[in-house]
Short mmCIF file of C-alpha atoms in Angstrom, two decimals:
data_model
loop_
_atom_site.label_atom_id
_atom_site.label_comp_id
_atom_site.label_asym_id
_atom_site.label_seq_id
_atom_site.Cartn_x
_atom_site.Cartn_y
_atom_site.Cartn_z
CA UNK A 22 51.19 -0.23 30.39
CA UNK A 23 49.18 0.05 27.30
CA UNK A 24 46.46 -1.79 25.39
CA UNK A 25 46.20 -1.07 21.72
CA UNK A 26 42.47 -2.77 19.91
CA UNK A 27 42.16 -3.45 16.65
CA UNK A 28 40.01 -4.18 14.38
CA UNK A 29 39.60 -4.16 10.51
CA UNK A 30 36.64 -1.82 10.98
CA UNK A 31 38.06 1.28 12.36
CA UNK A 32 41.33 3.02 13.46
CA UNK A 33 43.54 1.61 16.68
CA UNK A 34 42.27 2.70 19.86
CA UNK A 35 45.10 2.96 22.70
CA UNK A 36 44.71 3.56 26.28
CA UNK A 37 46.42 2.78 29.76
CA UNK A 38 45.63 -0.85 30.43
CA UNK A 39 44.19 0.51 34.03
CA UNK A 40 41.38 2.36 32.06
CA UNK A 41 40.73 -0.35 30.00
CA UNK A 42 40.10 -2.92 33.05
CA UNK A 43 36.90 -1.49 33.64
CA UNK A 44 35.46 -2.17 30.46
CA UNK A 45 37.12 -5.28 29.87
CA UNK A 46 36.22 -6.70 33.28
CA UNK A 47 31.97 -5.70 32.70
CA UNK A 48 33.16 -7.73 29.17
CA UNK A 49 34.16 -10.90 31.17
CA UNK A 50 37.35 -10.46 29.19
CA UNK A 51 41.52 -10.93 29.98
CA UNK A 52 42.54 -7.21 30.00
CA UNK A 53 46.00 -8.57 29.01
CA UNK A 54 44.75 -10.42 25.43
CA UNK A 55 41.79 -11.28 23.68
CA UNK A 56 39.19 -10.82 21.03
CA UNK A 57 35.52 -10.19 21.31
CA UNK A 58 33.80 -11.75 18.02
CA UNK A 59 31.30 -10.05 15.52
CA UNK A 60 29.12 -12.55 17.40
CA UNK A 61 29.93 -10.03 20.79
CA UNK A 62 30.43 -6.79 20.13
CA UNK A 63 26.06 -6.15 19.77
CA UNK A 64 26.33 -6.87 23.59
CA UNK A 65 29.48 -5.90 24.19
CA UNK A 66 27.92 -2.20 23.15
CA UNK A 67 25.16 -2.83 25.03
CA UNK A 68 26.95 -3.84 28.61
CA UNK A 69 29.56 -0.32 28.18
CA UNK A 70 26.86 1.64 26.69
CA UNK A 71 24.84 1.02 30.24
CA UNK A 72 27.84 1.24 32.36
CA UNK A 73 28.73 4.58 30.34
CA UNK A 74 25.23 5.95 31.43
CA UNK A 75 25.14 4.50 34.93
CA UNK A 76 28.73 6.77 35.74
CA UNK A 77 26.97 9.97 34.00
CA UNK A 78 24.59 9.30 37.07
CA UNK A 79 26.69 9.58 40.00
CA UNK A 80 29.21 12.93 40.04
CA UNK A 81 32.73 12.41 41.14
CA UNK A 82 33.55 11.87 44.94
CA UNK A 83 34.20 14.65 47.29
CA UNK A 84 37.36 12.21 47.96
CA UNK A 85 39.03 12.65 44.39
CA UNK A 86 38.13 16.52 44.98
CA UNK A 87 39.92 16.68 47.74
CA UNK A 88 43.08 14.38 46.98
CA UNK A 89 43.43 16.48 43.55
CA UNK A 90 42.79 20.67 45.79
CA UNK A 91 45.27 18.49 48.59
CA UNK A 92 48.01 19.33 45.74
CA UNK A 93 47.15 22.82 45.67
CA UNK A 94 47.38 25.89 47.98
CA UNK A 95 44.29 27.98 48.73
CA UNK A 96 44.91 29.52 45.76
CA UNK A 97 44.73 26.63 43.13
CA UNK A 98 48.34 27.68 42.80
CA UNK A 99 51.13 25.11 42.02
CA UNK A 100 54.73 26.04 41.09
CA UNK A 101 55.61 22.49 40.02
CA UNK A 102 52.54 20.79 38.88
CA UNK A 103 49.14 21.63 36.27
CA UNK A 104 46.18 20.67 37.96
CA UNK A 105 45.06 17.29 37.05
CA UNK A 106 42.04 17.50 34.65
CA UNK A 107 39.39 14.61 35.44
CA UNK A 108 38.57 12.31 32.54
CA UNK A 109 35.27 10.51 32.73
CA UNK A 110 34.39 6.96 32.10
CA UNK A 111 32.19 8.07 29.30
CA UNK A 112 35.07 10.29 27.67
CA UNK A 113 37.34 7.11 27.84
CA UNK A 114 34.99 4.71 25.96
CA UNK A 115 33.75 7.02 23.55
CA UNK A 116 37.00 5.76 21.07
CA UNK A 117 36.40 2.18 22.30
CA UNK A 118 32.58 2.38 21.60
CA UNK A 119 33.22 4.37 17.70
CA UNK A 120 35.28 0.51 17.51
CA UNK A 121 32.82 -1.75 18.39
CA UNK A 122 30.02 0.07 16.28
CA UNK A 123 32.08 -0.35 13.52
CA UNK A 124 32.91 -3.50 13.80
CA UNK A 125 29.80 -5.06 14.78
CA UNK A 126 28.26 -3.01 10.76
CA UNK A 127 31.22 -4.54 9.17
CA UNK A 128 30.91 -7.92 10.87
CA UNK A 129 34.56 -7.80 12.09
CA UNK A 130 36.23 -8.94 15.27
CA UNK A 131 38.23 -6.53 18.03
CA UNK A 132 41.06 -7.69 19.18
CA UNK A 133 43.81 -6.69 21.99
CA UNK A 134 47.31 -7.98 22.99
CA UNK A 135 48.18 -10.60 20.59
#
């Protein structure tokens, strides 16, 4: 599933509703529908802008390492599947992020699922 924000700030920013929990949940906010106010977004771009830097901190598990070379032979071969490039939490937000700077300089709202 997909969650499209908007704002009257910047350009639509899409992504897979399961990426967007994360942010949405440090937010306090329904992933399925909502709107985070001019009044919001300064901390709003505080709270992701910390949770961005806290995931630089820590690298990605020996577990996801695994699960995605488990796909592969000892090669890094695979007839029927690309490996699976990781996309960090940072990378992900970045769009997001562009919004909510926008829209907290032109005093707008962001707004998802309605």
């Amino acid at each position: 599933m997909l969650i499209t924000f908007t704002s009257k700030a910047a350009a639509e920013v899409t992504m897979y509703k399961e990426h967007a929990r994360r942010a949405l949940e440090l937010l306090n906010k329904d992933v399925n529908r909502g709107v985070l106010t001019f009044a919001e977004t300064a901390n709003a771009i505080k709270v992701l802008e910390a949770a961005v830097a806290e995931s630089r901190i820590h690298p990605v598990s020996e577990d996801v390492v695994r699960d995605v070379d488990a796909h592969h032979n000892e090669n890094g071969d695979d007839n029927e599947h690309e490996k699976p490039e990781p996309v960090s939490f940072s990378a992900r937000m970045f769009p997001l992020l562009e919004m909510l700077h926008a829209a907290h300089k032109n005093q707008r709202d962001v707004v998802w699922g309605v």
